[in-house]
Amino acid sequence: MSSGATGKSTLNVSSGLSRNAVIVRLDGEIDAYAVSPLREHLDRVWELPARPFLILDLHGVGFCDSIGLNELVDIMHRCEARGTRLLLGGVQEVMARVLYITGLRNAFEVFDTFDEALRHAHS
């Protein structure tokens, strides 16, 4: 059942730290119902001392609407204000298509796999 049918978020958000990056894994749908839980999770991330990189692992994202895209842009702006580079890892299928169609592909640092983004952050 989609989030639209239930009125609840179907996005799971988890995070961790690596050497010089905060890693946030998203699994599910990034839509109107997911924005609030995502923001709540990121509020805790923003409280941490700034790291050089924030990596969003989007491998598990199966849907992203315009509200979700706006949230990604907001995250990018927040990162820029903190002096943190936002890397999008695991950009495949749905997310690759959405970023390409909307013209946002070039606005973000995009990597096909999470491991590529992590290697970039550690190089």
GROMACS .gro file of N, CA and C in nm:
model
  369
    1MET      N    1   0.084  -0.117   0.000
    1MET     CA    2   0.000   0.000   0.000
    1MET      C    3   0.089   0.124   0.000
    2SER      N    4   0.061   0.219  -0.083
    2SER     CA    5   0.143   0.340  -0.092
    2SER      C    6   0.112   0.434   0.023
    3SER      N    7   0.203   0.527   0.044
    3SER     CA    8   0.184   0.624   0.152
    3SER      C    9   0.059   0.709   0.129
    4GLY      N   10   0.027   0.735   0.003
    4GLY     CA   11  -0.091   0.814  -0.027
    4GLY      C   12  -0.218   0.747   0.021
    5ALA      N   13  -0.221   0.616   0.018
    5ALA     CA   14  -0.340   0.543   0.062
    5ALA      C   15  -0.349   0.538   0.214
    6THR      N   16  -0.236   0.537   0.282
    6THR     CA   17  -0.237   0.523   0.428
    6THR      C   18  -0.222   0.655   0.501
    7GLY      N   19  -0.170   0.758   0.433
    7GLY     CA   20  -0.146   0.885   0.499
    7GLY      C   21  -0.025   0.882   0.590
    8LYS      N   22   0.057   0.780   0.577
    8LYS     CA   23   0.176   0.765   0.660
    8LYS      C   24   0.299   0.752   0.571
    9SER      N   25   0.411   0.790   0.626
    9SER     CA   26   0.536   0.781   0.553
    9SER      C   27   0.576   0.636   0.533
   10THR      N   28   0.623   0.607   0.414
   10THR     CA   29   0.680   0.475   0.387
   10THR      C   30   0.829   0.492   0.359
   11LEU      N   31   0.890   0.587   0.429
   11LEU     CA   32   1.033   0.612   0.416
   11LEU      C   33   1.101   0.577   0.548
   12ASN      N   34   1.201   0.493   0.538
   12ASN     CA   35   1.286   0.462   0.653
   12ASN      C   36   1.414   0.541   0.639
   13VAL      N   37   1.455   0.606   0.747
   13VAL     CA   38   1.575   0.688   0.746
   13VAL      C   39   1.667   0.639   0.858
   14SER      N   40   1.792   0.616   0.822
   14SER     CA   41   1.893   0.580   0.922
   14SER      C   42   2.020   0.656   0.889
   15SER      N   43   2.107   0.669   0.988
   15SER     CA   44   2.230   0.743   0.961
   15SER      C   45   2.345   0.687   1.044
   16GLY      N   46   2.464   0.727   1.002
   16GLY     CA   47   2.586   0.687   1.070
   16GLY      C   48   2.698   0.781   1.031
   17LEU      N   49   2.815   0.756   1.088
   17LEU     CA   50   2.930   0.841   1.061
   17LEU      C   51   3.040   0.758   0.999
   18SER      N   52   3.113   0.819   0.908
   18SER     CA   53   3.236   0.760   0.857
   18SER      C   54   3.348   0.859   0.890
   19ARG      N   55   3.463   0.836   0.838
   19ARG     CA   56   3.579   0.917   0.871
   19ARG      C   57   3.551   1.068   0.861
   20ASN      N   58   3.499   1.113   0.750
   20ASN     CA   59   3.474   1.257   0.733
   20ASN      C   60   3.338   1.286   0.670
   21ALA      N   61   3.244   1.193   0.692
   21ALA     CA   62   3.111   1.211   0.633
   21ALA      C   63   3.002   1.162   0.728
   22VAL      N   64   2.889   1.229   0.719
   22VAL     CA   65   2.767   1.177   0.778
   22VAL      C   66   2.697   1.103   0.666
   23ILE      N   67   2.651   0.984   0.695
   23ILE     CA   68   2.583   0.901   0.595
   23ILE      C   69   2.438   0.888   0.636
   24VAL      N   70   2.348   0.921   0.545
   24VAL     CA   71   2.204   0.907   0.571
   24VAL      C   72   2.148   0.815   0.463
   25ARG      N   73   2.090   0.704   0.507
   25ARG     CA   74   2.031   0.607   0.414
   25ARG      C   75   1.880   0.626   0.411
   26LEU      N   76   1.828   0.637   0.289
   26LEU     CA   77   1.685   0.650   0.268
   26LEU      C   78   1.634   0.526   0.198
   27ASP      N   79   1.525   0.472   0.248
   27ASP     CA   80   1.469   0.350   0.191
   27ASP      C   81   1.317   0.365   0.187
   28GLY      N   82   1.263   0.372   0.066
   28GLY     CA   83   1.118   0.385   0.051
   28GLY      C   84   1.082   0.497  -0.044
   29GLU      N   85   0.982   0.575  -0.005
   29GLU     CA   86   0.929   0.681  -0.089
   29GLU      C   87   0.958   0.818  -0.030
   30ILE      N   88   1.008   0.909  -0.113
   30ILE     CA   89   1.029   1.047  -0.069
   30ILE      C   90   0.915   1.129  -0.127
   31ASP      N   91   0.816   1.154  -0.042
   31ASP     CA   92   0.697   1.228  -0.084
   31ASP      C   93   0.649   1.315   0.031
   32ALA      N   94   0.529   1.371   0.018
   32ALA     CA   95   0.477   1.462   0.119
   32ALA      C   96   0.474   1.399   0.258
   33TYR      N   97   0.445   1.270   0.265
   33TYR     CA   98   0.437   1.203   0.394
   33TYR      C   99   0.575   1.178   0.454
   34ALA      N  100   0.677   1.176   0.372
   34ALA     CA  101   0.813   1.146   0.419
   34ALA      C  102   0.889   1.270   0.463
   35VAL      N  103   0.845   1.387   0.422
   35VAL     CA  104   0.921   1.509   0.449
   35VAL      C  105   0.937   1.532   0.599
   36SER      N  106   0.831   1.520   0.675
   36SER     CA  107   0.839   1.546   0.819
   36SER      C  108   0.933   1.449   0.890
   37PRO      N  109   0.920   1.317   0.872
   37PRO     CA  110   1.015   1.226   0.937
   37PRO      C  111   1.159   1.248   0.890
   38LEU      N  112   1.177   1.281   0.763
   38LEU     CA  113   1.311   1.306   0.711
   38LEU      C  114   1.370   1.430   0.777
   39ARG      N  115   1.291   1.536   0.786
   39ARG     CA  116   1.339   1.660   0.850
   39ARG      C  117   1.374   1.636   0.997
   40GLU      N  118   1.289   1.559   1.066
   40GLU     CA  119   1.315   1.530   1.207
   40GLU      C  120   1.448   1.456   1.223
   41HIS      N  121   1.473   1.361   1.135
   41HIS     CA  122   1.599   1.287   1.141
   41HIS      C  123   1.717   1.380   1.111
   42LEU      N  124   1.701   1.462   1.009
   42LEU     CA  125   1.810   1.553   0.971
   42LEU      C  126   1.833   1.662   1.075
   43ASP      N  127   1.730   1.698   1.152
   43ASP     CA  128   1.750   1.796   1.259
   43ASP      C  129   1.857   1.746   1.356
   44ARG      N  130   1.858   1.616   1.382
   44ARG     CA  131   1.961   1.559   1.470
   44ARG      C  132   2.098   1.561   1.401
   45VAL      N  133   2.098   1.541   1.270
   45VAL     CA  134   2.225   1.547   1.194
   45VAL      C  135   2.280   1.688   1.197
   46TRP      N  136   2.193   1.787   1.179
   46TRP     CA  137   2.239   1.926   1.176
   46TRP      C  138   2.297   1.970   1.310
   47GLU      N  139   2.258   1.901   1.419
   47GLU     CA  140   2.311   1.935   1.551
   47GLU      C  141   2.456   1.887   1.569
   48LEU      N  142   2.499   1.791   1.488
   48LEU     CA  143   2.635   1.740   1.495
   48LEU      C  144   2.733   1.845   1.441
   49PRO      N  145   2.858   1.840   1.485
   49PRO     CA  146   2.957   1.928   1.423
   49PRO      C  147   2.962   1.899   1.272
   50ALA      N  148   2.975   2.004   1.194
   50ALA     CA  149   2.976   1.987   1.048
   50ALA      C  150   3.093   1.899   1.006
   51ARG      N  151   3.068   1.810   0.914
   51ARG     CA  152   3.171   1.726   0.853
   51ARG      C  153   3.186   1.773   0.708
   52PRO      N  154   3.298   1.736   0.644
   52PRO     CA  155   3.317   1.780   0.506
   52PRO      C  156   3.211   1.730   0.408
   53PHE      N  157   3.150   1.612   0.438
   53PHE     CA  158   3.055   1.553   0.344
   53PHE      C  159   2.930   1.504   0.416
   54LEU      N  160   2.818   1.513   0.346
   54LEU     CA  161   2.695   1.444   0.382
   54LEU      C  162   2.661   1.357   0.262
   55ILE      N  163   2.653   1.228   0.285
   55ILE     CA  164   2.619   1.135   0.176
   55ILE      C  165   2.477   1.086   0.199
   56LEU      N  166   2.391   1.110   0.102
   56LEU     CA  167   2.257   1.052   0.103
   56LEU      C  168   2.262   0.926   0.018
   57ASP      N  169   2.237   0.812   0.079
   57ASP     CA  170   2.231   0.685   0.007
   57ASP      C  171   2.088   0.666  -0.040
   58LEU      N  172   2.066   0.680  -0.170
   58LEU     CA  173   1.931   0.675  -0.228
   58LEU      C  174   1.901   0.542  -0.295
   59HIS      N  175   1.988   0.444  -0.276
   59HIS     CA  176   1.971   0.315  -0.344
   59HIS      C  177   1.832   0.254  -0.320
   60GLY      N  178   1.779   0.269  -0.200
   60GLY     CA  179   1.652   0.207  -0.166
   60GLY      C  180   1.530   0.292  -0.195
   61VAL      N  181   1.548   0.405  -0.263
   61VAL     CA  182   1.434   0.492  -0.292
   61VAL      C  183   1.362   0.443  -0.417
   62GLY      N  184   1.233   0.415  -0.402
   62GLY     CA  185   1.154   0.365  -0.513
   62GLY      C  186   1.059   0.467  -0.573
   63PHE      N  187   1.049   0.585  -0.509
   63PHE     CA  188   0.959   0.689  -0.557
   63PHE      C  189   1.004   0.822  -0.499
   64CYS      N  190   0.995   0.926  -0.581
   64CYS     CA  191   1.026   1.061  -0.534
   64CYS      C  192   0.941   1.159  -0.615
   65ASP      N  193   0.860   1.237  -0.544
   65ASP     CA  194   0.777   1.335  -0.613
   65ASP      C  195   0.839   1.475  -0.600
   66SER      N  196   0.766   1.576  -0.646
   66SER     CA  197   0.821   1.712  -0.645
   66SER      C  198   0.849   1.762  -0.504
   67ILE      N  199   0.770   1.721  -0.408
   67ILE     CA  200   0.794   1.761  -0.270
   67ILE      C  201   0.924   1.699  -0.220
   68GLY      N  202   0.947   1.574  -0.257
   68GLY     CA  203   1.071   1.507  -0.222
   68GLY      C  204   1.191   1.574  -0.286
   69LEU      N  205   1.176   1.612  -0.413
   69LEU     CA  206   1.285   1.683  -0.481
   69LEU      C  207   1.315   1.816  -0.414
   70ASN      N  208   1.209   1.888  -0.377
   70ASN     CA  209   1.229   2.016  -0.307
   70ASN      C  210   1.305   1.994  -0.177
   71GLU      N  211   1.276   1.885  -0.109
   71GLU     CA  212   1.346   1.856   0.016
   71GLU      C  213   1.494   1.829  -0.011
   72LEU      N  214   1.525   1.757  -0.118
   72LEU     CA  215   1.665   1.732  -0.153
   72LEU      C  216   1.737   1.862  -0.184
   73VAL      N  217   1.670   1.953  -0.252
   73VAL     CA  218   1.729   2.084  -0.282
   73VAL      C  219   1.751   2.161  -0.152
   74ASP      N  220   1.654   2.155  -0.060
   74ASP     CA  221   1.671   2.222   0.069
   74ASP      C  222   1.790   2.165   0.146
   75ILE      N  223   1.807   2.033   0.141
   75ILE     CA  224   1.920   1.968   0.208
   75ILE      C  225   2.051   2.018   0.146
   76MET      N  226   2.053   2.029   0.014
   76MET     CA  227   2.172   2.079  -0.054
   76MET      C  228   2.206   2.221  -0.008
   77HIS      N  229   2.106   2.307   0.003
   77HIS     CA  230   2.128   2.445   0.047
   77HIS      C  231   2.176   2.448   0.192
   78ARG      N  232   2.120   2.364   0.274
   78ARG     CA  233   2.162   2.357   0.415
   78ARG      C  234   2.308   2.313   0.423
   79CYS      N  235   2.344   2.214   0.341
   79CYS     CA  236   2.483   2.167   0.338
   79CYS      C  237   2.577   2.280   0.294
   80GLU      N  238   2.539   2.352   0.190
   80GLU     CA  239   2.623   2.462   0.140
   80GLU      C  240   2.644   2.567   0.249
   81ALA      N  241   2.539   2.596   0.326
   81ALA     CA  242   2.550   2.695   0.433
   81ALA      C  243   2.644   2.649   0.544
   82ARG      N  244   2.657   2.517   0.560
   82ARG     CA  245   2.745   2.460   0.664
   82ARG      C  246   2.886   2.432   0.612
   83GLY      N  247   2.908   2.452   0.483
   83GLY     CA  248   3.038   2.420   0.427
   83GLY      C  249   3.057   2.270   0.407
   84THR      N  250   2.948   2.199   0.388
   84THR     CA  251   2.948   2.055   0.370
   84THR      C  252   2.908   2.023   0.226
   85ARG      N  253   2.977   1.929   0.165
   85ARG     CA  254   2.941   1.886   0.029
   85ARG      C  255   2.841   1.773   0.037
   86LEU      N  256   2.731   1.787  -0.035
   86LEU     CA  257   2.628   1.684  -0.041
   86LEU      C  258   2.659   1.591  -0.157
   87LEU      N  259   2.669   1.463  -0.129
   87LEU     CA  260   2.688   1.361  -0.231
   87LEU      C  261   2.566   1.270  -0.232
   88LEU      N  262   2.512   1.246  -0.350
   88LEU     CA  263   2.401   1.151  -0.364
   88LEU      C  264   2.457   1.020  -0.415
   89GLY      N  265   2.449   0.917  -0.336
   89GLY     CA  266   2.500   0.785  -0.375
   89GLY      C  267   2.386   0.689  -0.403
   90GLY      N  268   2.415   0.585  -0.478
   90GLY     CA  269   2.313   0.485  -0.510
   90GLY      C  270   2.203   0.537  -0.599
   91VAL      N  271   2.238   0.633  -0.685
   91VAL     CA  272   2.137   0.694  -0.773
   91VAL      C  273   2.119   0.603  -0.894
   92GLN      N  274   2.013   0.525  -0.888
   92GLN     CA  275   1.979   0.429  -0.992
   92GLN      C  276   1.833   0.447  -1.030
   93GLU      N  277   1.794   0.384  -1.133
   93GLU     CA  278   1.655   0.373  -1.180
   93GLU      C  279   1.570   0.496  -1.152
   94VAL      N  280   1.481   0.488  -1.051
   94VAL     CA  281   1.385   0.594  -1.026
   94VAL      C  282   1.453   0.728  -1.001
   95MET      N  283   1.548   0.730  -0.909
   95MET     CA  284   1.612   0.858  -0.876
   95MET      C  285   1.693   0.912  -0.992
   96ALA      N  286   1.760   0.826  -1.065
   96ALA     CA  287   1.837   0.871  -1.182
   96ALA      C  288   1.743   0.934  -1.284
   97ARG      N  289   1.630   0.870  -1.306
   97ARG     CA  290   1.531   0.920  -1.403
   97ARG      C  291   1.472   1.053  -1.357
   98VAL      N  292   1.435   1.062  -1.231
   98VAL     CA  293   1.374   1.185  -1.177
   98VAL      C  294   1.472   1.302  -1.185
   99LEU      N  295   1.597   1.279  -1.147
   99LEU     CA  296   1.696   1.387  -1.152
   99LEU      C  297   1.724   1.429  -1.295
  100TYR      N  298   1.726   1.335  -1.387
  100TYR     CA  299   1.751   1.367  -1.528
  100TYR      C  300   1.634   1.446  -1.587
  101ILE      N  301   1.513   1.397  -1.567
  101ILE     CA  302   1.394   1.460  -1.626
  101ILE      C  303   1.375   1.602  -1.575
  102THR      N  304   1.403   1.624  -1.447
  102THR     CA  305   1.382   1.756  -1.388
  102THR      C  306   1.497   1.852  -1.414
  103GLY      N  307   1.606   1.802  -1.468
  103GLY     CA  308   1.722   1.886  -1.493
  103GLY      C  309   1.807   1.909  -1.369
  104LEU      N  310   1.777   1.838  -1.260
  104LEU     CA  311   1.852   1.855  -1.137
  104LEU      C  312   1.976   1.766  -1.129
  105ARG      N  313   1.994   1.682  -1.229
  105ARG     CA  314   2.109   1.590  -1.229
  105ARG      C  315   2.240   1.666  -1.213
  106ASN      N  316   2.252   1.780  -1.278
  106ASN     CA  317   2.377   1.856  -1.271
  106ASN      C  318   2.386   1.948  -1.149
  107ALA      N  319   2.277   1.961  -1.075
  107ALA     CA  320   2.280   2.044  -0.954
  107ALA      C  321   2.344   1.971  -0.837
  108PHE      N  322   2.343   1.839  -0.842
  108PHE     CA  323   2.395   1.756  -0.733
  108PHE      C  324   2.521   1.681  -0.778
  109GLU      N  325   2.602   1.641  -0.681
  109GLU     CA  326   2.711   1.548  -0.706
  109GLU      C  327   2.651   1.408  -0.696
  110VAL      N  328   2.638   1.341  -0.809
  110VAL     CA  329   2.565   1.215  -0.817
  110VAL      C  330   2.660   1.099  -0.846
  111PHE      N  331   2.637   0.988  -0.774
  111PHE     CA  332   2.717   0.868  -0.792
  111PHE      C  333   2.624   0.748  -0.808
  112ASP      N  334   2.659   0.659  -0.901
  112ASP     CA  335   2.575   0.542  -0.929
  112ASP      C  336   2.559   0.453  -0.807
  113THR      N  337   2.665   0.441  -0.727
  113THR     CA  338   2.659   0.354  -0.609
  113THR      C  339   2.698   0.433  -0.485
  114PHE      N  340   2.655   0.382  -0.372
  114PHE     CA  341   2.694   0.441  -0.245
  114PHE      C  342   2.845   0.431  -0.227
  115ASP      N  343   2.902   0.316  -0.262
  115ASP     CA  344   3.046   0.296  -0.245
  115ASP      C  345   3.128   0.399  -0.323
  116GLU      N  346   3.082   0.437  -0.442
  116GLU     CA  347   3.152   0.539  -0.520
  116GLU      C  348   3.149   0.673  -0.447
  117ALA      N  349   3.034   0.708  -0.390
  117ALA     CA  350   3.022   0.833  -0.316
  117ALA      C  351   3.112   0.830  -0.193
  118LEU      N  352   3.115   0.718  -0.123
  118LEU     CA  353   3.199   0.706  -0.004
  118LEU      C  354   3.348   0.715  -0.040
  119ARG      N  355   3.387   0.650  -0.149
  119ARG     CA  356   3.527   0.660  -0.194
  119ARG      C  357   3.563   0.804  -0.227
  120HIS      N  358   3.471   0.876  -0.290
  120HIS     CA  359   3.494   1.015  -0.325
  120HIS      C  360   3.514   1.099  -0.198
  121ALA      N  361   3.434   1.071  -0.096
  121ALA     CA  362   3.444   1.146   0.029
  121ALA      C  363   3.575   1.116   0.102
  122HIS      N  364   3.627   0.998   0.081
  122HIS     CA  365   3.749   0.956   0.152
  122HIS      C  366   3.876   0.979   0.071
  123SER      N  367   3.861   1.029  -0.052
  123SER     CA  368   3.981   1.048  -0.135
  123SER      C  369   4.048   1.181  -0.106
   0.00000   0.00000   0.00000
